[in-house]
CSV table of C-alpha atoms in Angstrom, one decimal:
chain,number,residue,atom,x,y,z
A,189,MET,CA,83.8,119.4,92.8
A,190,LYS,CA,85.7,117.6,90.6
A,191,LEU,CA,85.7,119.6,86.1
A,192,PRO,CA,86.8,117.5,83.3
A,193,ALA,CA,90.8,117.3,82.7
A,194,ASP,CA,90.3,118.8,79.5
A,195,LYS,CA,88.2,121.8,80.2
A,196,PHE,CA,89.7,122.9,83.7
A,197,ALA,CA,93.1,124.8,81.3
A,198,ARG,CA,90.9,126.2,79.0
A,199,LEU,CA,88.9,127.3,82.3
A,200,ARG,CA,91.7,128.4,83.6
A,201,GLY,CA,93.1,130.3,81.3
A,202,PHE,CA,90.0,132.3,81.3
A,203,TYR,CA,88.9,132.8,85.1
A,204,GLN,CA,92.0,133.3,86.5
A,205,GLY,CA,92.7,136.8,88.0
A,206,ARG,CA,89.2,137.3,87.1
A,207,ARG,CA,86.4,139.4,88.9
A,208,VAL,CA,83.7,137.7,89.4
A,209,LEU,CA,80.4,137.8,91.1
A,210,VAL,CA,77.9,135.6,92.7
A,211,THR,CA,75.1,135.9,93.8
A,212,GLY,CA,73.5,133.3,96.1
A,213,GLY,CA,77.5,132.2,96.5
A,214,ALA,CA,76.6,130.6,99.9
A,215,GLY,CA,73.9,128.4,98.4
A,216,PHE,CA,74.6,125.1,97.5
A,217,ILE,CA,75.3,125.6,93.8
A,218,GLY,CA,75.9,128.8,94.4
A,219,GLY,CA,79.2,127.0,96.5
A,220,HIS,CA,80.2,124.2,94.7
A,221,LEU,CA,80.4,127.6,92.0
A,222,CYS,CA,82.6,129.1,94.5
A,223,ASP,CA,84.9,126.0,95.6
A,224,ALA,CA,85.4,126.3,91.2
A,225,LEU,CA,86.4,129.7,90.6
A,226,VAL,CA,88.2,129.7,93.8
A,227,SER,CA,90.1,126.3,91.7
A,228,LEU,CA,90.5,128.6,88.8
A,229,GLY,CA,92.1,131.3,89.6
A,230,ALA,CA,89.1,133.5,90.0
A,231,VAL,CA,88.4,136.7,92.3
A,232,THR,CA,85.1,136.0,94.0
A,233,THR,CA,82.6,138.5,95.5
A,234,VAL,CA,79.8,136.8,96.6
A,235,ILE,CA,76.5,138.6,97.5
A,236,ASP,CA,74.1,136.7,99.6
A,237,ASP,CA,71.5,137.5,103.1
A,238,LEU,CA,71.7,134.1,104.1
A,239,SER,CA,68.8,133.7,104.1
A,240,ASN,CA,68.3,130.1,102.9
A,241,SER,CA,72.2,129.5,103.7
A,242,SER,CA,74.6,129.0,105.2
A,243,LEU,CA,78.1,131.0,105.7
A,244,GLU,CA,80.0,127.5,106.6
A,245,HIS,CA,81.6,127.2,103.6
A,246,LEU,CA,82.2,130.4,102.1
A,247,ALA,CA,83.7,131.2,105.8
A,248,GLY,CA,86.1,128.2,105.4
A,249,LEU,CA,86.9,129.1,101.5
A,250,ILE,CA,87.3,132.7,102.5
A,251,GLU,CA,90.2,131.5,105.9
A,252,MET,CA,91.9,129.6,102.7
A,253,GLU,CA,91.8,132.6,100.4
A,254,PRO,CA,91.4,136.0,101.7
A,255,GLU,CA,92.5,138.0,98.9
A,256,LYS,CA,90.8,136.2,96.3
A,257,VAL,CA,86.9,135.9,98.1
A,258,ARG,CA,85.2,139.2,100.0
A,259,PHE,CA,81.6,138.4,101.5
A,260,VAL,CA,79.2,141.5,101.1
A,261,HIS,CA,75.8,140.4,103.8
A,262,GLY,CA,72.5,141.3,101.8
A,263,SER,CA,69.8,141.3,100.1
A,264,ILE,CA,69.9,140.9,95.8
A,265,LEU,CA,67.1,143.7,96.6
A,266,ASP,CA,69.4,146.0,97.9
A,267,ASP,CA,70.6,148.7,95.4
A,268,GLU,CA,73.8,149.5,97.9
A,269,ALA,CA,74.5,146.4,98.9
A,270,VAL,CA,74.3,145.1,95.3
A,271,ALA,CA,76.6,148.3,93.9
A,272,ASP,CA,79.2,147.3,96.8
A,273,ALA,CA,79.1,143.7,95.6
A,274,ALA,CA,78.8,144.5,91.7
A,275,ASP,CA,82.0,147.1,91.7
A,276,ASP,CA,84.7,146.1,88.9
A,277,ALA,CA,83.2,142.5,88.6
A,278,GLN,CA,83.4,141.5,84.9
A,279,THR,CA,81.5,139.0,85.5
A,280,ILE,CA,77.8,137.9,87.4
A,281,PHE,CA,76.7,134.3,88.2
A,282,HIS,CA,73.3,135.4,89.1
A,283,LEU,CA,71.9,132.5,91.9
A,284,ALA,CA,70.6,134.0,94.4
A,285,ALA,CA,66.6,132.7,94.4
A,286,LEU,CA,63.6,132.0,96.2
A,287,GLY,CA,63.8,128.2,95.2
A,288,SER,CA,61.0,125.5,95.4
A,289,VAL,CA,57.5,125.5,93.5
A,290,PRO,CA,55.5,124.5,96.7
A,291,ARG,CA,57.3,127.2,98.8
A,292,SER,CA,56.5,130.0,95.5
A,293,ILE,CA,52.6,128.4,96.4
A,294,ASP,CA,53.1,129.6,99.7
A,295,TYR,CA,54.5,133.3,99.6
A,296,PRO,CA,54.0,134.2,95.9
A,297,GLN,CA,54.7,137.5,96.5
A,298,ARG,CA,57.8,137.0,98.2
A,299,THR,CA,59.2,134.4,95.7
A,300,TRP,CA,57.7,137.2,92.9
A,301,SER,CA,59.9,139.9,94.7
A,302,VAL,CA,63.4,138.2,95.0
A,303,ASN,CA,63.5,136.0,91.2
A,304,ALA,CA,61.9,139.2,89.0
A,305,THR,CA,62.6,141.9,91.0
A,306,GLY,CA,66.4,140.9,92.3
A,307,THR,CA,67.2,140.2,88.5
A,308,LEU,CA,66.0,143.7,87.4
A,309,ARG,CA,68.2,144.6,90.0
A,310,ILE,CA,71.1,142.8,89.5
A,311,LEU,CA,70.8,143.8,85.8
A,312,GLU,CA,70.9,147.3,86.4
A,313,ALA,CA,74.1,147.1,88.5
A,314,ALA,CA,75.5,145.3,85.7
A,315,LYS,CA,74.9,147.6,82.9
A,316,ILE,CA,76.3,150.6,85.3
A,317,HIS,CA,79.5,148.6,86.5
A,318,ALA,CA,80.0,147.8,83.2
A,319,VAL,CA,79.8,144.4,83.3
A,320,GLU,CA,80.9,141.7,80.6
A,321,ARG,CA,78.6,138.8,81.0
A,322,VAL,CA,75.7,138.4,83.1
A,323,VAL,CA,75.1,134.0,84.0
A,324,LEU,CA,71.3,133.7,85.1
A,325,THR,CA,70.7,129.9,87.0
A,326,SER,CA,66.7,129.3,85.5
A,327,SER,CA,64.7,126.5,86.0
A,328,SER,CA,63.9,123.4,83.4
A,329,SER,CA,60.1,124.5,85.5
A,330,VAL,CA,59.2,127.6,82.7
A,331,TYR,CA,58.5,124.6,80.2
A,332,GLY,CA,55.2,123.0,82.9
A,333,ASP,CA,52.8,121.0,81.1
A,334,ASP,CA,54.2,120.7,77.5
A,335,PRO,CA,54.0,116.9,76.9
A,336,SER,CA,56.2,117.5,74.6
A,337,LEU,CA,60.2,115.6,75.5
A,338,PRO,CA,62.6,115.9,75.2
A,339,ARG,CA,62.2,119.9,75.8
A,340,VAL,CA,63.8,122.2,73.7
A,341,GLU,CA,65.0,125.8,74.1
A,342,THR,CA,62.4,126.7,71.3
A,343,GLN,CA,59.0,125.5,73.3
A,344,MET,CA,56.3,127.6,74.3
A,345,PRO,CA,56.5,127.9,78.3
A,346,ARG,CA,53.7,126.7,80.1
A,347,PRO,CA,54.7,127.4,83.8
A,348,LEU,CA,52.2,126.4,86.6
A,349,SER,CA,53.3,127.7,89.4
A,350,PRO,CA,55.1,131.3,91.0
A,351,TYR,CA,58.3,130.0,90.8
A,352,ALA,CA,58.1,129.3,87.2
A,353,ALA,CA,56.1,132.3,86.2
A,354,SER,CA,59.2,134.2,88.5
A,355,LYS,CA,62.2,132.5,86.4
A,356,LEU,CA,60.7,132.9,83.1
A,357,ALA,CA,60.2,136.6,83.6
A,358,ALA,CA,63.7,136.6,84.9
A,359,GLU,CA,64.7,135.0,81.5
A,360,SER,CA,62.7,137.9,79.8
A,361,LEU,CA,64.4,140.9,81.5
A,362,ASN,CA,68.2,139.3,80.7
A,363,SER,CA,66.6,138.8,77.2
A,364,VAL,CA,65.8,142.6,77.4
A,365,TRP,CA,68.6,143.7,78.1
A,366,ALA,CA,70.7,142.2,76.4
A,367,ARG,CA,69.0,143.8,73.5
A,368,CYS,CA,68.4,147.4,74.7
A,369,TYR,CA,71.3,147.8,76.5
A,370,ALA,CA,73.9,145.3,74.8
A,371,LEU,CA,74.8,143.6,77.8
A,372,SER,CA,75.8,139.5,76.8
A,373,THR,CA,73.4,137.4,78.7
A,374,VAL,CA,72.7,133.7,78.6
A,375,SER,CA,70.0,131.8,80.9
A,376,LEU,CA,70.5,128.7,82.0
A,377,ARG,CA,67.8,126.8,82.3
A,378,PHE,CA,69.1,123.9,85.4
A,379,PHE,CA,66.8,120.3,85.0
A,380,ASN,CA,66.3,119.2,89.0
A,381,VAL,CA,69.7,119.4,89.7
A,382,PHE,CA,71.5,117.3,93.2
A,383,GLY,CA,74.4,116.5,94.8
A,384,PRO,CA,76.4,117.1,98.4
A,385,ARG,CA,75.2,120.4,100.4
A,386,GLN,CA,71.6,120.2,99.1
A,387,ASN,CA,69.9,121.7,102.5
A,388,ALA,CA,68.2,118.1,103.4
A,389,ASN,CA,66.0,119.9,106.7
A,390,SER,CA,63.4,121.9,104.9
A,391,ALA,CA,59.6,121.4,104.1
A,392,TYR,CA,61.0,122.6,100.6
A,393,ALA,CA,63.4,120.4,100.0
A,394,ALA,CA,64.2,118.7,97.1
A,395,VAL,CA,63.7,115.6,95.9
A,396,ILE,CA,66.4,113.6,96.1
A,397,ALA,CA,67.7,115.8,100.0
A,398,ALA,CA,64.7,114.3,101.4
A,399,PHE,CA,64.9,110.7,100.1
A,400,ALA,CA,68.2,110.9,101.7
A,401,ARG,CA,67.3,111.9,104.9
A,402,ARG,CA,64.6,109.8,105.3
A,403,LEU,CA,66.2,107.3,104.7
A,404,LEU,CA,69.2,107.6,106.7
A,405,SER,CA,67.6,108.2,109.3
A,406,GLY,CA,66.3,104.8,109.2
A,407,GLU,CA,62.4,106.4,107.6
A,408,ALA,CA,60.4,105.5,104.3
A,409,PRO,CA,61.3,108.2,101.6
A,410,VAL,CA,57.7,110.4,100.7
A,411,ILE,CA,56.7,110.9,97.3
A,412,TYR,CA,53.8,113.4,96.1
A,413,GLY,CA,51.9,111.3,93.6
A,414,ASP,CA,51.8,107.5,92.2
A,415,GLY,CA,55.7,107.7,91.5
A,416,SER,CA,55.2,107.9,87.7
A,417,GLN,CA,56.5,111.5,86.9
A,418,THR,CA,59.9,111.7,85.9
A,419,ARG,CA,62.7,114.5,86.1
A,420,ASP,CA,66.3,114.3,84.7
A,421,PHE,CA,68.6,114.8,87.0
A,422,THR,CA,71.6,116.5,87.4
A,423,TYR,CA,74.6,116.1,89.5
A,424,VAL,CA,76.0,120.0,90.6
A,425,ASP,CA,79.3,119.5,89.1
A,426,ASP,CA,77.8,119.5,85.6
A,427,ALA,CA,75.5,122.4,86.6
A,428,VAL,CA,78.3,123.8,87.8
A,429,LEU,CA,80.4,123.1,84.6
A,430,GLY,CA,77.4,124.6,82.8
A,431,ALA,CA,78.2,128.0,84.4
A,432,LEU,CA,81.0,128.6,83.8
A,433,LEU,CA,81.1,126.9,80.2
A,434,ALA,CA,78.4,130.0,79.5
A,435,GLY,CA,80.6,132.7,81.6
A,436,ALA,CA,83.8,131.4,79.6
A,437,SER,CA,82.0,131.3,75.7
A,438,ARG,CA,83.6,133.6,73.5
A,439,ASN,CA,80.0,132.7,71.3
A,440,PRO,CA,78.0,136.6,72.0
A,441,LEU,CA,75.7,135.4,73.9
A,442,ALA,CA,72.8,138.0,73.5
A,443,GLY,CA,70.0,136.9,76.1
A,444,ASP,CA,70.5,132.8,74.4
A,445,THR,CA,68.3,130.2,76.9
A,446,LEU,CA,70.1,127.0,77.2
A,447,ASN,CA,69.5,123.4,78.1
A,448,ILE,CA,71.4,122.5,81.4
A,449,GLY,CA,70.5,118.0,81.9
A,450,THR,CA,71.8,114.7,80.9
A,451,GLY,CA,69.7,113.6,78.9
A,452,ARG,CA,68.5,111.1,80.9
A,453,SER,CA,64.9,110.4,82.0
A,454,THR,CA,64.0,108.5,85.5
A,455,SER,CA,60.6,108.2,87.4
A,456,ILE,CA,60.2,109.1,91.2
A,457,ALA,CA,59.8,105.3,92.1
A,458,ARG,CA,62.9,104.1,90.1
A,459,LEU,CA,64.7,107.1,92.0
A,460,ALA,CA,63.0,105.7,95.0
A,461,ASP,CA,64.4,102.1,94.7
A,462,LEU,CA,68.2,103.2,93.3
A,463,MET,CA,68.3,105.5,97.0
A,464,ILE,CA,67.0,102.7,99.2
A,465,GLU,CA,69.8,100.4,97.2
A,466,ARG,CA,72.5,102.3,97.8
A,467,SER,CA,71.6,103.5,101.2
A,468,GLU,CA,71.2,99.6,102.4
A,469,ILE,CA,68.2,100.1,104.4
A,470,GLY,CA,66.7,96.7,104.0
A,471,GLY,CA,63.0,96.2,104.4
A,472,VAL,CA,62.3,100.3,103.5
A,473,ARG,CA,59.1,101.5,100.9
A,474,PRO,CA,58.1,104.8,99.5
A,475,SER,CA,54.7,106.2,101.7
A,476,LEU,CA,52.2,108.0,99.0
A,477,GLU,CA,51.1,111.5,99.3
A,478,PRO,CA,48.5,113.2,97.2
A,479,ALA,CA,49.9,115.2,94.1
A,480,ARG,CA,51.6,118.9,94.7
A,481,LYS,CA,49.9,121.9,92.9
A,482,GLY,CA,52.7,122.9,90.7
A,483,ASP,CA,54.7,119.9,89.7
A,484,VAL,CA,54.6,118.7,86.7
A,485,ALA,CA,54.7,115.3,85.5
A,486,HIS,CA,58.0,115.0,83.0
A,487,SER,CA,61.2,117.0,82.4
A,488,LEU,CA,63.8,115.7,80.5
A,489,ALA,CA,66.9,118.0,78.9
A,490,ASP,CA,67.6,117.9,75.5
A,491,TRP,CA,70.6,119.9,75.6
A,492,SER,CA,72.3,119.9,72.5
A,493,ARG,CA,71.7,123.7,72.4
A,494,ALA,CA,73.8,124.4,75.2
A,495,LYS,CA,76.8,121.8,73.4
A,496,ASP,CA,76.9,124.0,70.5
A,497,LEU,CA,77.0,127.8,71.7
A,498,ILE,CA,78.5,126.7,74.8
A,499,ALA,CA,80.7,123.2,74.5
A,500,PHE,CA,78.7,121.3,76.8
A,501,GLU,CA,77.9,117.6,77.7
A,502,PRO,CA,76.8,116.6,81.4
A,503,SER,CA,79.8,113.7,82.8
A,504,THR,CA,78.5,112.0,86.1
A,505,SER,CA,75.7,109.4,85.2
A,506,LEU,CA,72.7,109.4,88.1
A,507,GLU,CA,74.1,106.8,89.4
A,508,ALA,CA,77.4,107.6,90.2
A,509,GLY,CA,76.1,111.5,91.4
A,510,LEU,CA,73.6,109.7,94.2
A,511,ASP,CA,76.5,107.3,95.2
A,512,GLU,CA,78.5,110.6,96.2
A,513,THR,CA,75.3,112.6,97.2
A,514,ILE,CA,74.5,109.6,99.7
A,515,LYS,CA,78.4,109.3,101.3
A,516,TRP,CA,77.9,112.7,101.4
A,517,TYR,CA,74.7,112.6,103.9
A,518,ARG,CA,75.4,109.9,105.5
A,519,ALA,CA,79.1,111.1,106.9
A,520,THR,CA,77.0,115.0,107.8
A,521,LEU,CA,74.6,112.8,109.7
A,522,ALA,CA,77.6,110.8,111.7
A,523,ARG,CA,78.9,113.8,112.9
A,524,ALA,CA,75.4,115.0,114.1
């Protein structure tokens, strides 16, 4: 991944030799975050149960930097595995979660256990091991059906799905541990992150991954609803940058919540058009299916608070991100 040159030197000065733990580090965003941490010189431990990910990419990092990357195969619901992973950690990036709104509707109890109870286990380990900061990745889905746009952190959350409710609970725990145990914590509300290596082979695949897989297989992308719903699509490099800046910020960050997005709204219908054009697949039009339960109608980030507190600014446009993403999926399908 590429970090802005003006931020790379400052981040390297902070992370060089720093001991960090990444939960869910074998996953999509976690894997990109581990790439960045290794390039910045951090000594990185990953805990992942591999239930929704593969060790393939992480194994390559371990092979390149065996003294700087350690893997713990375990669940964040396993206290012994978490204690092993958190030992000596100075910063924890907590990404391990059961994602997807539709999956949470199918499996609400499992979603709550992993996302809410799992966060409590990580925070307890952070307290016991005197971790300096926990960076939690949350979701824009917590805003739910509030009609006000753009989303600002002071809005009252109105979650529409078990997934959104579990992420809101995790944020609350993050804030409470800061207040009760003087642990520096911050929750990042990611807005529709996409990019290379996102899983496209699941019934619960995110929209860009799902569109890419179908288009490059010569099939029409499927839109749930009429396509007028809008999203703030955030390229994975910007999401990782937000996490790194939150981990390195000199501000106290005592339970703060920050939006990580681009401030640009794109309809799902327009997204389909952009991806059809870039995939160079002629004569394909999206097919429409009924809207799904739990999906929000519109989403758009106001990231000004993240700029003020951690100096975050997005740097990758949707078009540029789509170009890189489609290139990766095309190469992956060609190899397959």
